[in-house]
GROMACS .gro file of C-alpha atoms in nm:
model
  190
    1UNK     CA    1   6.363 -10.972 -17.033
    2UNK     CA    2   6.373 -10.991 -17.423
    3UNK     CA    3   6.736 -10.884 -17.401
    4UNK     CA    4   6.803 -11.207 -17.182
    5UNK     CA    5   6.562 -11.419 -17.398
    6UNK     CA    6   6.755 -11.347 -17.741
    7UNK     CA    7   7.113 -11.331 -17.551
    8UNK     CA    8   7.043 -11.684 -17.466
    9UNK     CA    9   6.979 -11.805 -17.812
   10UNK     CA   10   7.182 -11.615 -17.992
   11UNK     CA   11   7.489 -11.816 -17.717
   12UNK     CA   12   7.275 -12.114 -17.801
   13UNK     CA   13   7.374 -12.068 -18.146
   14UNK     CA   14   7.687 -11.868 -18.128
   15UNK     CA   15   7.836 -12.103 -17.808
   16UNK     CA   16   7.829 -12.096 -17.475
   17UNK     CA   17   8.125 -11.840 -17.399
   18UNK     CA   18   8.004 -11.595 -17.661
   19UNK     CA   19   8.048 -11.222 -17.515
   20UNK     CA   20   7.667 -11.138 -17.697
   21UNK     CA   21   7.643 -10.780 -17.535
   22UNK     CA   22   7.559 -10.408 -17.663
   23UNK     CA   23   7.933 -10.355 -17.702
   24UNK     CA   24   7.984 -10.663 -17.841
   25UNK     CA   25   7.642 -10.777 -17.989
   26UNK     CA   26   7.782 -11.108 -18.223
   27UNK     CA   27   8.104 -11.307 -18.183
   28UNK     CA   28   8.364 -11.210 -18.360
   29UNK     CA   29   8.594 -11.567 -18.430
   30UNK     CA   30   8.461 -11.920 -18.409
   31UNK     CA   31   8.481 -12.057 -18.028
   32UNK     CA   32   8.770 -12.357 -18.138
   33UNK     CA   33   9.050 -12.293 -18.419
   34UNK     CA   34   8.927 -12.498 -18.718
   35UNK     CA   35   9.292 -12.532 -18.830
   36UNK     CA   36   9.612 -12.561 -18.562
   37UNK     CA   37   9.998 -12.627 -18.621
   38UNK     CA   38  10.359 -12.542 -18.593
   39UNK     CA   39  10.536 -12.304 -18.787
   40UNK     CA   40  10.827 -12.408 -19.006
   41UNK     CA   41  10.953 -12.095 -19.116
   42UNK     CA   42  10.822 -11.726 -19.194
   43UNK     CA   43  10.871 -11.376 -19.221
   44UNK     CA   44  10.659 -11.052 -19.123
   45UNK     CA   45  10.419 -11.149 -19.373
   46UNK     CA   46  10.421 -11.516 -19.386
   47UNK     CA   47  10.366 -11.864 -19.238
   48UNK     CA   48  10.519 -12.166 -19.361
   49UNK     CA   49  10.423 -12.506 -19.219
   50UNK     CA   50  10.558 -12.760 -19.469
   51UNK     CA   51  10.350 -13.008 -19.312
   52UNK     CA   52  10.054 -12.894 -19.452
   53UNK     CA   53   9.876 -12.970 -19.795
   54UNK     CA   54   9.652 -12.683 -19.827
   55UNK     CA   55   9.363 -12.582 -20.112
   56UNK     CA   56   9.518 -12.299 -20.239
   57UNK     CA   57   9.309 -11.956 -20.070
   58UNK     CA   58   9.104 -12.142 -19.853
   59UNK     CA   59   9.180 -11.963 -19.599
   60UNK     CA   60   9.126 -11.643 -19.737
   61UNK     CA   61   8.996 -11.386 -19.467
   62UNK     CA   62   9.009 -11.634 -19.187
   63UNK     CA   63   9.196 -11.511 -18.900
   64UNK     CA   64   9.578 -11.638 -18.799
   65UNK     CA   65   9.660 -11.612 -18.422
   66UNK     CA   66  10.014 -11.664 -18.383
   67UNK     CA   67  10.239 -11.672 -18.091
   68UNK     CA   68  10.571 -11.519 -18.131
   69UNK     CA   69  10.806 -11.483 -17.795
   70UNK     CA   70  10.588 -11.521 -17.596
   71UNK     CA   71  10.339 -11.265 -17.716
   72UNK     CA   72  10.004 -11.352 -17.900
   73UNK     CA   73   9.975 -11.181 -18.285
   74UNK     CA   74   9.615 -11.165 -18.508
   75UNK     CA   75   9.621 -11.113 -18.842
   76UNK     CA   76   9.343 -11.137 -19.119
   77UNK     CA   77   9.525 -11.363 -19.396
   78UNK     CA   78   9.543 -11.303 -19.762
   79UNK     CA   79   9.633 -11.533 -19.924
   80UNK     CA   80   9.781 -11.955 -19.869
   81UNK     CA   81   9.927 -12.123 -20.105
   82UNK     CA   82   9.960 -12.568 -20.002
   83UNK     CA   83  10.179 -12.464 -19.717
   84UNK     CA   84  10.233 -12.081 -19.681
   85UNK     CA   85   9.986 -11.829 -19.509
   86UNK     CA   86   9.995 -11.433 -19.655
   87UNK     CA   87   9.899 -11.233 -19.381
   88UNK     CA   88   9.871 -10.826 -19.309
   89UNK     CA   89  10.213 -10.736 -19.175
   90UNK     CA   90  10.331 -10.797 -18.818
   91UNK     CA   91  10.490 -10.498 -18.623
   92UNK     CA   92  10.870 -10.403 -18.743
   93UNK     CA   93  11.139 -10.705 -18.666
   94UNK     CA   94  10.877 -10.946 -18.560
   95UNK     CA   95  10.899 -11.227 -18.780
   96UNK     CA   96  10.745 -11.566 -18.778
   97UNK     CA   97  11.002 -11.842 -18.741
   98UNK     CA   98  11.019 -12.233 -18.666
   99UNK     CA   99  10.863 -12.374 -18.394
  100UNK     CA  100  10.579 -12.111 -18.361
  101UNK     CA  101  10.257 -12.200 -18.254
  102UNK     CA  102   9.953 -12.061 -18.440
  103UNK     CA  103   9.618 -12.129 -18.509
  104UNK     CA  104   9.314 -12.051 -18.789
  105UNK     CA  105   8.944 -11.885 -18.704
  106UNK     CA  106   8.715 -11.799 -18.906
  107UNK     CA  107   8.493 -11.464 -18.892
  108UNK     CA  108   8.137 -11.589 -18.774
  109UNK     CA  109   7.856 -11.360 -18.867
  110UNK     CA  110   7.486 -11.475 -18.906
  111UNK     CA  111   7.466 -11.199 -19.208
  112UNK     CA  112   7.773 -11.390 -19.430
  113UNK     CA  113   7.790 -11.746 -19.554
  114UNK     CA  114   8.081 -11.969 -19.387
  115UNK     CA  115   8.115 -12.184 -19.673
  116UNK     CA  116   8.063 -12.071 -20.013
  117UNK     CA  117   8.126 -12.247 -20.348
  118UNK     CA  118   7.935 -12.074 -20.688
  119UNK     CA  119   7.901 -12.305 -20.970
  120UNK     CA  120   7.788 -12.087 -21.320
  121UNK     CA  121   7.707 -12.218 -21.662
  122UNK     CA  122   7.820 -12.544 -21.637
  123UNK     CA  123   7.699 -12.890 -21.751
  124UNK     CA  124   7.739 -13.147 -21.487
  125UNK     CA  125   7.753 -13.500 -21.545
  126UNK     CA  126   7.478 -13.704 -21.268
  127UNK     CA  127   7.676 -13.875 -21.022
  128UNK     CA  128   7.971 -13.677 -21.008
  129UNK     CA  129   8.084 -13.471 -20.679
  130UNK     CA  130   8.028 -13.094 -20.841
  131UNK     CA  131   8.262 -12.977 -20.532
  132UNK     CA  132   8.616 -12.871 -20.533
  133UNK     CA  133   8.630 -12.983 -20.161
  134UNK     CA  134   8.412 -13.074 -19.900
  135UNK     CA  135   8.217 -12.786 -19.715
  136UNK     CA  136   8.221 -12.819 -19.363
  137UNK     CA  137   8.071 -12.629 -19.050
  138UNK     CA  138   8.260 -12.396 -18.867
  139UNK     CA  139   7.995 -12.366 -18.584
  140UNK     CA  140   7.742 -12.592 -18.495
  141UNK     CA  141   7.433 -12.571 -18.505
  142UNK     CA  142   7.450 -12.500 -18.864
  143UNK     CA  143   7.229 -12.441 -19.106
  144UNK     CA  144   7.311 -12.578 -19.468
  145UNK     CA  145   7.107 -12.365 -19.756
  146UNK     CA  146   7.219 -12.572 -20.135
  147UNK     CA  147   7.071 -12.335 -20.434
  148UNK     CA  148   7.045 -12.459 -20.788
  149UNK     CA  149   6.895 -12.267 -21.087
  150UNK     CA  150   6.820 -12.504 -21.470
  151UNK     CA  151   6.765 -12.398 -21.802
  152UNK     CA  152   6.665 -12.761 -21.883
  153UNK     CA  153   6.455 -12.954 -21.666
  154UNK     CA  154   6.608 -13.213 -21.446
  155UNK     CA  155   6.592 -13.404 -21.092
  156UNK     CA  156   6.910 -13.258 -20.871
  157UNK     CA  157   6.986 -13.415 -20.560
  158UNK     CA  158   7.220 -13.346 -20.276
  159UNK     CA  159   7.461 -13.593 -20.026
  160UNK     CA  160   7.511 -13.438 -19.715
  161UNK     CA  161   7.736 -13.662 -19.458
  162UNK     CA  162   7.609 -13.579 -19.084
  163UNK     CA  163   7.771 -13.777 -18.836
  164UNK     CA  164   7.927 -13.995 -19.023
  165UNK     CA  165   7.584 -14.089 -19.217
  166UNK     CA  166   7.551 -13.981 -19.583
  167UNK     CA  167   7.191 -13.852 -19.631
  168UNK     CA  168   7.079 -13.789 -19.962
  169UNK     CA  169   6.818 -13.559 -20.041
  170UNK     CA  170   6.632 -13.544 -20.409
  171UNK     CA  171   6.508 -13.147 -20.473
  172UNK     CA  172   6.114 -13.137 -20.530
  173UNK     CA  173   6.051 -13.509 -20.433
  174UNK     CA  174   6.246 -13.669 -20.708
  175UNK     CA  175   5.967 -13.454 -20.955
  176UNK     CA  176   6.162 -13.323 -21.233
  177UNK     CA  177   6.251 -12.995 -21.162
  178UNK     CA  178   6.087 -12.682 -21.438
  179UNK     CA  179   6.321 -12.533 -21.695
  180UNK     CA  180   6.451 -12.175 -21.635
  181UNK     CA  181   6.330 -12.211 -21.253
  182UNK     CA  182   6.560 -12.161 -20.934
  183UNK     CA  183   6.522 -12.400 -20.636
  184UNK     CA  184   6.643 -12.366 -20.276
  185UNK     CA  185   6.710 -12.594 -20.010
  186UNK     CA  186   6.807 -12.558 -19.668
  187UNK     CA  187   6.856 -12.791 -19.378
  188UNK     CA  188   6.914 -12.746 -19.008
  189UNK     CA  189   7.245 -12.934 -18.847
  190UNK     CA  190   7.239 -12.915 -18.491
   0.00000   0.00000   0.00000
């Protein structure tokens, strides 16, 4: 009965079509591809779509699912630079070429973050996005954690768009925050 009781919200969380069993007790890839497209070009170790304008890495350690004749490849990529994948190696004289068909997943585990960005000993100017890029959910329901550590005090607030709606969010109330101190703050996105 417990068994059924956390299968159910761990698919609750996970999605519906999640395999949660004792062989397979998290998913593996997020349910939908969070990036899609047609090759260009390619080799054993690469994907080219020069339709693309990619952050450089982003896709480091997401998975590539590619379809080549017919048959379906996965591969754990490397590297990307704006428009070319770096992948582990396909099988001997399978190459990627134009016209392919692949998609991006990422790795979903409740243990690692899906979006990550670490900000050290910088000044930042009030105002200004601190981001290189927006961070976005890969599953949903979500939950957002934003950690900030001062060696000055301060007030530090947060924009999160949900929906469509920017929410903004001051740390402590608005209070200025205590020199030398580290702050959390998480938030729930179904």
């Amino acid at each position: 009965m417990l068994e059924d009781v956390l299968r159910r919200l761990l698919r609750s969380a996970f999605g519906g079509g999640s395999d949660i069993s004792a062989a397979n007790p998290l998913p593996v890839t997020s349910e939908a591809a969070i990036e899609n497209g047609t090759a260009t070009g390619g080799s054993d170790v690469t994907l080219e779509d020069n339709t693309k304008d990619w952050e450089v890495n982003m896709w480091a350690d997401a998975i590539l699912q590619v379809e080549i004749g017919g048959v379906e490849y996965h591969r754990t990529i490397t590297s990307n630079t704006d428009d070319t994948l770096t992948f582990n190696a396909l099988p001997a004289l399978v190459v990627v070429s134009d016209e392919d068909k692949y998609s991006i997943r990422r790795v979903v585990s409740p243990f690692n973050p899906l979006s990550r960005v670490i900000i050290q000993s910088t000044a930042e100017v009030a105002g200004v996005d601190i981001l290189p890029a927006a961070l976005a959910p890969i599953n949903v329901p979500c939950l957002f954690r934003i950690q900030v550590a001062f060696d000055a005090a301060g007030v530090f607030s947060t924009t999160v768009t949900n929906g469509g709606v920017p929410v903004t969010t001051e740390f402590n109330h608005g209070v200025v925050l205590v020199a030398d101190s580290l702050f959390m703050k998480g938030e729930f996105r179904p």
